[in-house]
mmCIF file of C-alpha atoms and ligand atoms in Angstrom:
data_model
loop_
_atom_site.group_PDB
_atom_site.id
_atom_site.type_symbol
_atom_site.label_atom_id
_atom_site.label_comp_id
_atom_site.label_asym_id
_atom_site.label_seq_id
_atom_site.Cartn_x
_atom_site.Cartn_y
_atom_site.Cartn_z
ATOM 1 C CA MET A 1 -24.598 28.057 3.198
ATOM 2 C CA LEU A 2 -20.977 29.112 3.417
ATOM 3 C CA LEU A 3 -20.082 28.669 -0.272
ATOM 4 C CA GLU A 4 -23.394 29.248 -2.084
ATOM 5 C CA GLY A 5 -22.755 29.451 -5.858
ATOM 6 C CA LYS A 6 -18.959 29.507 -5.460
ATOM 7 C CA ILE A 7 -16.745 27.645 -7.928
ATOM 8 C CA ALA A 8 -14.012 25.566 -6.308
ATOM 9 C CA ILE A 9 -11.224 23.418 -7.724
ATOM 10 C CA VAL A 10 -9.887 20.678 -5.451
ATOM 11 C CA THR A 11 -6.842 18.799 -6.730
ATOM 12 C CA GLY A 12 -6.224 15.183 -5.753
ATOM 13 C CA ALA A 13 -9.852 14.725 -4.749
ATOM 14 C CA ALA A 14 -10.616 11.359 -6.343
ATOM 15 C CA SER A 15 -9.104 9.203 -3.594
ATOM 16 C CA ALA A 16 -12.113 7.760 -1.684
ATOM 17 C CA ARG A 17 -10.787 8.210 1.885
ATOM 18 C CA GLY A 18 -8.647 11.226 1.074
ATOM 19 C CA ILE A 19 -8.551 14.775 2.394
ATOM 20 C CA GLY A 20 -9.354 16.157 -1.067
ATOM 21 C CA ARG A 21 -12.512 14.085 -1.397
ATOM 22 C CA ALA A 22 -13.702 15.066 2.091
ATOM 23 C CA THR A 23 -12.988 18.709 1.233
ATOM 24 C CA ALA A 24 -14.913 18.491 -2.051
ATOM 25 C CA LYS A 25 -17.841 16.966 -0.139
ATOM 26 C CA ALA A 26 -17.795 19.641 2.568
ATOM 27 C CA PHE A 27 -17.695 22.379 -0.093
ATOM 28 C CA ALA A 28 -20.547 20.825 -2.110
ATOM 29 C CA GLU A 29 -22.667 20.522 1.036
ATOM 30 C CA GLN A 30 -22.187 24.263 1.539
ATOM 31 C CA GLY A 31 -23.442 25.152 -1.948
ATOM 32 C CA ALA A 32 -20.229 25.166 -4.029
ATOM 33 C CA HIS A 33 -19.810 23.722 -7.517
ATOM 34 C CA VAL A 34 -16.676 21.627 -7.287
ATOM 35 C CA ALA A 35 -14.225 20.666 -10.025
ATOM 36 C CA ILE A 36 -12.364 17.556 -8.935
ATOM 37 C CA LEU A 37 -8.988 17.314 -10.605
ATOM 38 C CA ASP A 38 -7.017 14.075 -10.353
ATOM 39 C CA LEU A 39 -4.771 11.777 -12.373
ATOM 40 C CA ASP A 40 -7.435 9.379 -13.603
ATOM 41 C CA LEU A 41 -10.370 10.829 -15.573
ATOM 42 C CA GLU A 42 -12.868 8.102 -14.719
ATOM 43 C CA ALA A 43 -12.065 8.267 -11.009
ATOM 44 C CA ALA A 44 -12.383 12.076 -11.036
ATOM 45 C CA ARG A 45 -15.707 11.912 -12.893
ATOM 46 C CA GLN A 46 -17.017 9.234 -10.541
ATOM 47 C CA ALA A 47 -16.046 11.314 -7.504
ATOM 48 C CA ALA A 48 -17.782 14.377 -8.997
ATOM 49 C CA THR A 49 -20.928 12.365 -9.716
ATOM 50 C CA GLU A 50 -21.000 11.146 -6.111
ATOM 51 C CA LEU A 51 -21.119 14.767 -4.937
ATOM 52 C CA GLY A 52 -24.458 15.235 -6.729
ATOM 53 C CA GLU A 53 -25.515 17.541 -9.573
ATOM 54 C CA GLY A 54 -23.417 20.395 -10.959
ATOM 55 C CA HIS A 55 -19.892 19.176 -10.279
ATOM 56 C CA LEU A 56 -17.084 18.328 -12.672
ATOM 57 C CA GLY A 57 -14.406 15.628 -12.793
ATOM 58 C CA LEU A 58 -11.233 16.378 -14.768
ATOM 59 C CA ALA A 59 -7.945 14.581 -15.412
ATOM 60 C CA ALA A 60 -4.658 16.401 -14.928
ATOM 61 C CA ASN A 61 -1.236 15.773 -13.485
ATOM 62 C CA VAL A 62 -0.659 18.892 -11.351
ATOM 63 C CA ALA A 63 3.047 18.761 -12.183
ATOM 64 C CA ASP A 64 2.376 19.089 -15.927
ATOM 65 C CA GLU A 65 1.873 22.692 -17.000
ATOM 66 C CA ALA A 66 -0.035 21.946 -20.207
ATOM 67 C CA GLN A 67 -2.434 19.558 -18.451
ATOM 68 C CA VAL A 68 -3.004 22.044 -15.636
ATOM 69 C CA ARG A 69 -3.771 24.880 -18.054
ATOM 70 C CA ASP A 70 -6.122 22.683 -20.051
ATOM 71 C CA ALA A 71 -8.027 21.572 -16.930
ATOM 72 C CA VAL A 72 -8.392 25.120 -15.612
ATOM 73 C CA ALA A 73 -9.610 26.242 -19.064
ATOM 74 C CA GLN A 74 -12.284 23.545 -18.868
ATOM 75 C CA VAL A 75 -13.412 24.816 -15.465
ATOM 76 C CA LEU A 76 -13.652 28.354 -16.839
ATOM 77 C CA ALA A 77 -15.522 27.181 -19.945
ATOM 78 C CA ARG A 78 -18.076 25.439 -17.757
ATOM 79 C CA TYR A 79 -18.513 27.934 -14.882
ATOM 80 C CA GLY A 80 -16.938 31.224 -16.025
ATOM 81 C CA ARG A 81 -15.136 31.947 -12.735
ATOM 82 C CA ILE A 82 -12.952 30.368 -10.020
ATOM 83 C CA ASP A 83 -13.437 31.360 -6.389
ATOM 84 C CA VAL A 84 -11.447 28.722 -4.535
ATOM 85 C CA LEU A 85 -8.431 26.538 -5.299
ATOM 86 C CA VAL A 86 -7.365 23.796 -2.914
ATOM 87 C CA ASN A 87 -3.840 22.619 -3.739
ATOM 88 C CA ASN A 88 -4.316 19.216 -2.155
ATOM 89 C CA ALA A 89 -2.728 16.704 -4.565
ATOM 90 C CA GLY A 90 0.312 15.208 -2.920
ATOM 91 C CA ILE A 91 2.456 12.110 -2.649
ATOM 92 C CA THR A 92 4.897 10.902 -0.037
ATOM 93 C CA GLN A 93 7.571 8.256 0.414
ATOM 94 C CA PRO A 94 9.009 6.775 3.619
ATOM 95 C CA VAL A 95 12.774 6.855 2.989
ATOM 96 C CA LYS A 96 15.778 8.311 4.807
ATOM 97 C CA THR A 97 18.122 11.035 3.545
ATOM 98 C CA LEU A 98 20.833 8.742 2.189
ATOM 99 C CA GLU A 99 18.285 6.663 0.289
ATOM 100 C CA ILE A 100 16.718 9.529 -1.678
ATOM 101 C CA THR A 101 17.481 9.155 -5.379
ATOM 102 C CA GLY A 102 17.320 11.990 -7.886
ATOM 103 C CA LYS A 103 14.192 10.424 -9.315
ATOM 104 C CA ASP A 104 12.506 10.292 -5.878
ATOM 105 C CA TYR A 105 13.427 13.914 -5.227
ATOM 106 C CA ASP A 106 11.981 15.071 -8.558
ATOM 107 C CA ARG A 107 8.783 13.086 -8.113
ATOM 108 C CA ILE A 108 8.067 14.279 -4.573
ATOM 109 C CA LEU A 109 9.028 17.910 -5.252
ATOM 110 C CA ASP A 110 7.195 18.013 -8.583
ATOM 111 C CA VAL A 111 3.801 16.899 -7.306
ATOM 112 C CA ASN A 112 3.816 18.637 -3.925
ATOM 113 C CA LEU A 113 5.606 21.896 -4.737
ATOM 114 C CA ARG A 114 5.692 22.471 -8.505
ATOM 115 C CA GLY A 115 2.059 21.314 -8.643
ATOM 116 C CA THR A 116 1.079 23.972 -6.097
ATOM 117 C CA LEU A 117 2.866 26.655 -8.121
ATOM 118 C CA LEU A 118 1.459 25.575 -11.507
ATOM 119 C CA MET A 119 -2.121 25.338 -10.274
ATOM 120 C CA SER A 120 -1.865 28.697 -8.528
ATOM 121 C CA GLN A 121 -0.372 30.325 -11.650
ATOM 122 C CA ALA A 122 -3.235 28.929 -13.700
ATOM 123 C CA VAL A 123 -6.033 30.371 -11.531
ATOM 124 C CA ILE A 124 -4.549 33.653 -10.269
ATOM 125 C CA PRO A 125 -5.158 35.713 -13.462
ATOM 126 C CA THR A 126 -8.881 34.887 -13.213
ATOM 127 C CA MET A 127 -9.003 35.611 -9.471
ATOM 128 C CA ARG A 128 -7.204 38.902 -10.140
ATOM 129 C CA GLU A 129 -9.825 39.941 -12.687
ATOM 130 C CA GLN A 130 -12.546 38.983 -10.226
ATOM 131 C CA LYS A 131 -10.728 40.850 -7.464
ATOM 132 C CA SER A 132 -11.395 37.893 -5.174
ATOM 133 C CA GLY A 133 -10.222 34.385 -4.510
ATOM 134 C CA SER A 134 -9.079 31.965 -1.842
ATOM 135 C CA ILE A 135 -6.177 29.577 -2.369
ATOM 136 C CA ILE A 136 -5.532 26.856 0.194
ATOM 137 C CA CYS A 137 -2.296 24.878 0.134
ATOM 138 C CA MET A 138 -1.940 21.497 1.826
ATOM 139 C CA SER A 139 1.386 21.412 3.636
ATOM 140 C CA SER A 140 2.114 19.027 6.524
ATOM 141 C CA VAL A 141 3.255 18.895 10.140
ATOM 142 C CA SER A 142 6.301 17.180 8.583
ATOM 143 C CA ALA A 143 7.358 20.594 7.242
ATOM 144 C CA GLN A 144 7.323 22.066 10.755
ATOM 145 C CA ARG A 145 8.858 19.259 12.791
ATOM 146 C CA GLY A 146 11.274 17.818 10.242
ATOM 147 C CA GLY A 147 9.329 14.684 9.368
ATOM 148 C CA GLY A 148 9.464 11.751 11.713
ATOM 149 C CA ILE A 149 5.879 10.742 11.037
ATOM 150 C CA PHE A 150 5.912 8.886 7.706
ATOM 151 C CA GLY A 151 7.330 10.859 4.772
ATOM 152 C CA GLY A 152 11.047 11.274 4.103
ATOM 153 C CA PRO A 153 13.184 14.439 4.225
ATOM 154 C CA HIS A 154 12.378 15.287 0.591
ATOM 155 C CA TYR A 155 8.671 15.295 1.558
ATOM 156 C CA SER A 156 9.391 17.579 4.538
ATOM 157 C CA ALA A 157 11.350 19.868 2.214
ATOM 158 C CA ALA A 158 8.588 19.946 -0.395
ATOM 159 C CA LYS A 159 5.948 20.732 2.216
ATOM 160 C CA ALA A 160 8.159 23.419 3.808
ATOM 161 C CA GLY A 161 8.530 24.825 0.291
ATOM 162 C CA VAL A 162 4.753 24.895 0.027
ATOM 163 C CA LEU A 163 4.597 27.029 3.184
ATOM 164 C CA GLY A 164 7.124 29.523 1.789
ATOM 165 C CA LEU A 165 5.393 29.701 -1.578
ATOM 166 C CA CYS A 166 2.027 30.135 0.063
ATOM 167 C CA LYS A 167 3.188 32.997 2.289
ATOM 168 C CA ALA A 168 4.940 34.745 -0.607
ATOM 169 C CA MET A 169 1.804 34.490 -2.767
ATOM 170 C CA ALA A 170 -0.292 35.830 0.125
ATOM 171 C CA ARG A 171 1.974 38.881 0.276
ATOM 172 C CA GLU A 172 1.999 39.369 -3.507
ATOM 173 C CA PHE A 173 -1.711 39.039 -4.186
ATOM 174 C CA GLY A 174 -3.292 40.593 -1.098
ATOM 175 C CA ALA A 175 -3.883 43.795 -3.061
ATOM 176 C CA ASP A 176 -6.014 41.784 -5.497
ATOM 177 C CA ASN A 177 -8.112 40.441 -2.616
ATOM 178 C CA ILE A 178 -6.729 36.948 -3.186
ATOM 179 C CA ARG A 179 -6.160 35.196 0.126
ATOM 180 C CA VAL A 180 -3.584 32.388 0.285
ATOM 181 C CA ASN A 181 -3.394 30.172 3.350
ATOM 182 C CA ALA A 182 -1.875 26.828 4.290
ATOM 183 C CA ILE A 183 -3.036 23.859 6.320
ATOM 184 C CA THR A 184 -0.551 21.656 8.147
ATOM 185 C CA PRO A 185 -2.290 18.355 8.937
ATOM 186 C CA GLY A 186 -0.860 15.906 11.436
ATOM 187 C CA LEU A 187 -1.359 12.190 10.784
ATOM 188 C CA ILE A 188 -4.713 11.796 9.033
ATOM 189 C CA GLN A 189 -6.279 8.396 8.333
ATOM 190 C CA THR A 190 -6.211 8.212 4.538
ATOM 191 C CA ASP A 191 -4.614 5.881 1.999
ATOM 192 C CA ILE A 192 -1.530 8.053 1.400
ATOM 193 C CA THR A 193 0.663 5.672 3.424
ATOM 194 C CA GLY A 194 -0.278 2.854 1.025
ATOM 195 C CA GLY A 195 -0.646 0.390 3.918
ATOM 196 C CA LEU A 196 3.001 0.907 4.900
ATOM 197 C CA MET A 197 2.348 2.281 8.386
ATOM 198 C CA HIS A 198 2.123 -0.378 11.086
ATOM 199 C CA ASP A 199 -0.225 -0.334 14.086
ATOM 200 C CA GLU A 200 2.644 -0.181 16.556
ATOM 201 C CA ARG A 201 3.956 3.027 14.991
ATOM 202 C CA ARG A 202 0.431 4.428 14.796
ATOM 203 C CA HIS A 203 -0.147 3.799 18.516
ATOM 204 C CA ALA A 204 3.166 5.414 19.407
ATOM 205 C CA ILE A 205 2.135 8.504 17.448
ATOM 206 C CA ILE A 206 -1.305 8.635 19.130
ATOM 207 C CA GLU A 207 0.392 8.680 22.541
ATOM 208 C CA GLY A 208 1.964 12.005 21.588
ATOM 209 C CA ILE A 209 -1.327 13.593 20.514
ATOM 210 C CA PRO A 210 -3.136 15.593 23.227
ATOM 211 C CA LEU A 211 -6.557 14.943 21.640
ATOM 212 C CA GLY A 212 -5.744 11.225 21.798
ATOM 213 C CA ARG A 213 -6.637 10.193 18.266
ATOM 214 C CA LEU A 214 -5.453 10.385 14.670
ATOM 215 C CA GLY A 215 -7.130 12.894 12.391
ATOM 216 C CA GLU A 216 -10.006 12.134 10.024
ATOM 217 C CA ALA A 217 -10.119 13.560 6.504
ATOM 218 C CA ARG A 218 -13.146 15.647 7.494
ATOM 219 C CA ASP A 219 -11.162 17.319 10.305
ATOM 220 C CA VAL A 220 -8.954 18.825 7.603
ATOM 221 C CA ALA A 221 -11.878 19.418 5.219
ATOM 222 C CA HIS A 222 -13.612 21.609 7.808
ATOM 223 C CA ALA A 223 -10.476 23.725 8.216
ATOM 224 C CA ALA A 224 -10.344 24.091 4.420
ATOM 225 C CA LEU A 225 -14.015 25.114 4.424
ATOM 226 C CA PHE A 226 -13.247 27.863 6.931
ATOM 227 C CA LEU A 227 -10.348 29.142 4.812
ATOM 228 C CA ALA A 228 -12.415 28.954 1.599
ATOM 229 C CA SER A 229 -15.352 30.876 3.035
ATOM 230 C CA ASP A 230 -15.822 34.495 4.063
ATOM 231 C CA LEU A 231 -15.590 33.389 7.699
ATOM 232 C CA SER A 232 -11.834 33.812 7.199
ATOM 233 C CA SER A 233 -12.072 37.070 5.207
ATOM 234 C CA TYR A 234 -9.222 38.784 7.117
ATOM 235 C CA LEU A 235 -6.836 35.796 7.075
ATOM 236 C CA THR A 236 -4.045 35.523 4.581
ATOM 237 C CA GLY A 237 -0.586 33.982 4.852
ATOM 238 C CA VAL A 238 -1.594 31.901 7.872
ATOM 239 C CA THR A 239 -0.640 28.314 8.618
ATOM 240 C CA LEU A 240 -3.520 26.451 10.220
ATOM 241 C CA ASP A 241 -2.399 23.418 12.236
ATOM 242 C CA VAL A 242 -4.889 20.536 12.128
ATOM 243 C CA ASN A 243 -2.957 18.042 14.201
ATOM 244 C CA GLY A 244 -4.816 17.310 17.445
ATOM 245 C CA GLY A 245 -2.079 19.142 19.337
ATOM 246 C CA MET A 246 0.705 16.870 18.048
ATOM 247 C CA LEU A 247 2.782 20.005 17.524
ATOM 248 C CA ILE A 248 2.024 23.060 19.650
ATOM 249 C CA HIS A 249 4.295 25.999 18.941
HETATM 250 P P1 NAD B 1 -4.422 10.429 -0.781
HETATM 251 O O1 NAD B 1 -3.338 9.551 -1.284
HETATM 252 O O2 NAD B 1 -5.636 9.823 -0.170
HETATM 253 O O3 NAD B 1 -4.883 11.424 -1.912
HETATM 254 C C1 NAD B 1 -3.973 12.082 -2.751
HETATM 255 C C2 NAD B 1 -4.652 12.311 -4.088
HETATM 256 O O4 NAD B 1 -3.763 13.041 -4.927
HETATM 257 C C3 NAD B 1 -5.000 11.013 -4.821
HETATM 258 O O5 NAD B 1 -6.340 11.075 -5.277
HETATM 259 C C4 NAD B 1 -4.014 10.991 -5.990
HETATM 260 O O6 NAD B 1 -4.501 10.338 -7.145
HETATM 261 C C5 NAD B 1 -3.822 12.478 -6.223
HETATM 262 N N1 NAD B 1 -2.574 12.778 -6.934
HETATM 263 C C6 NAD B 1 -1.339 12.254 -6.704
HETATM 264 N N2 NAD B 1 -0.454 12.752 -7.574
HETATM 265 C C7 NAD B 1 -1.142 13.617 -8.362
HETATM 266 C C8 NAD B 1 -0.777 14.430 -9.458
HETATM 267 N N3 NAD B 1 0.492 14.456 -9.919
HETATM 268 N N4 NAD B 1 -1.731 15.187 -10.037
HETATM 269 C C9 NAD B 1 -3.015 15.158 -9.586
HETATM 270 N N5 NAD B 1 -3.412 14.404 -8.561
HETATM 271 C C10 NAD B 1 -2.489 13.640 -7.960
HETATM 272 O O7 NAD B 1 -3.711 11.397 0.265
HETATM 273 P P2 NAD B 1 -4.241 12.345 1.437
HETATM 274 O O8 NAD B 1 -3.733 11.775 2.697
HETATM 275 O O9 NAD B 1 -5.679 12.645 1.289
HETATM 276 O O10 NAD B 1 -3.344 13.643 1.138
HETATM 277 C C11 NAD B 1 -3.862 14.851 0.646
HETATM 278 C C12 NAD B 1 -2.847 15.950 0.898
HETATM 279 O O11 NAD B 1 -2.661 16.121 2.312
HETATM 280 C C13 NAD B 1 -1.465 15.664 0.325
HETATM 281 O O12 NAD B 1 -0.905 16.850 -0.173
HETATM 282 C C14 NAD B 1 -0.678 15.180 1.535
HETATM 283 O O13 NAD B 1 0.697 15.366 1.378
HETATM 284 C C15 NAD B 1 -1.285 16.055 2.612
HETATM 285 N N6 NAD B 1 -1.107 15.523 3.974
HETATM 286 C C16 NAD B 1 -1.623 14.316 4.323
HETATM 287 C C17 NAD B 1 -1.428 13.835 5.610
HETATM 288 C C18 NAD B 1 -1.958 12.510 6.077
HETATM 289 O O14 NAD B 1 -1.589 12.079 7.184
HETATM 290 N N7 NAD B 1 -2.802 11.824 5.315
HETATM 291 C C19 NAD B 1 -0.715 14.615 6.546
HETATM 292 C C20 NAD B 1 -0.216 15.845 6.149
HETATM 293 C C21 NAD B 1 -0.422 16.294 4.855
#
């Protein structure tokens, strides 16, 4: 088992077809106790129950500092340590530059970028005391290629911000044996597009993917499992592309 007895927090893991849920499942199958943190308490609890015994479902908006601190305190009260954090919670919006309102900008930046910072700030003191930890940040191919898949420029900017934050944290906390790495998924079949992506567009995207298919949530989950486990013990500050070859650079 790759994560036997490890304590992992996965944010945004209540969504049934989502990357977070698939990641929580992959971690649980490898022996981890998983705290699922999402907006709706019942949905988070239900998702934790579906993983089996010994997991926890908690409500928190990752962009709200008080809620984040409270949720992390609950994880510590229950398990006493935190080995892995997956900053997965994210939202997107398909608009163009001139359509982005101040409200849109705040919403997209707050969840994707501020949320990653707040969650990391909440777990790092514990990981520092433990002298070990793995933080995984969900960025996007949109950060690397300037969007053009689904999300707007503010989403690309937020996810590029996640990459910068992740690399800076990797540099800062390496001495504490805290590894911080990012994943940049291509187009993964989840519900994040809210049914707004049409088949024609999807087929056009597939034509540009060397592996000839869209990604599945578990494709990303397995990359997260690698980064969470000791298999990646000498990796920090890396960006792992999980995109079927959509972007090779
Ligand atoms: P999803 O919509 O299936 O899941 C996102 C989850 O985040 C949901 O459970 C939602 O309730 C939760 N969430 C949203 N706002 C939150 C908040 N403020 N606090 C706590 N939880 C919140 O999406 P997904 O496709 O599984 O996306 C997961 C991550 O992967 C996101 O960060 C997304 O940007 C990133 N990503 C997805 C794709 C893709 O093609 N699906 C590609 C690249 C990156």
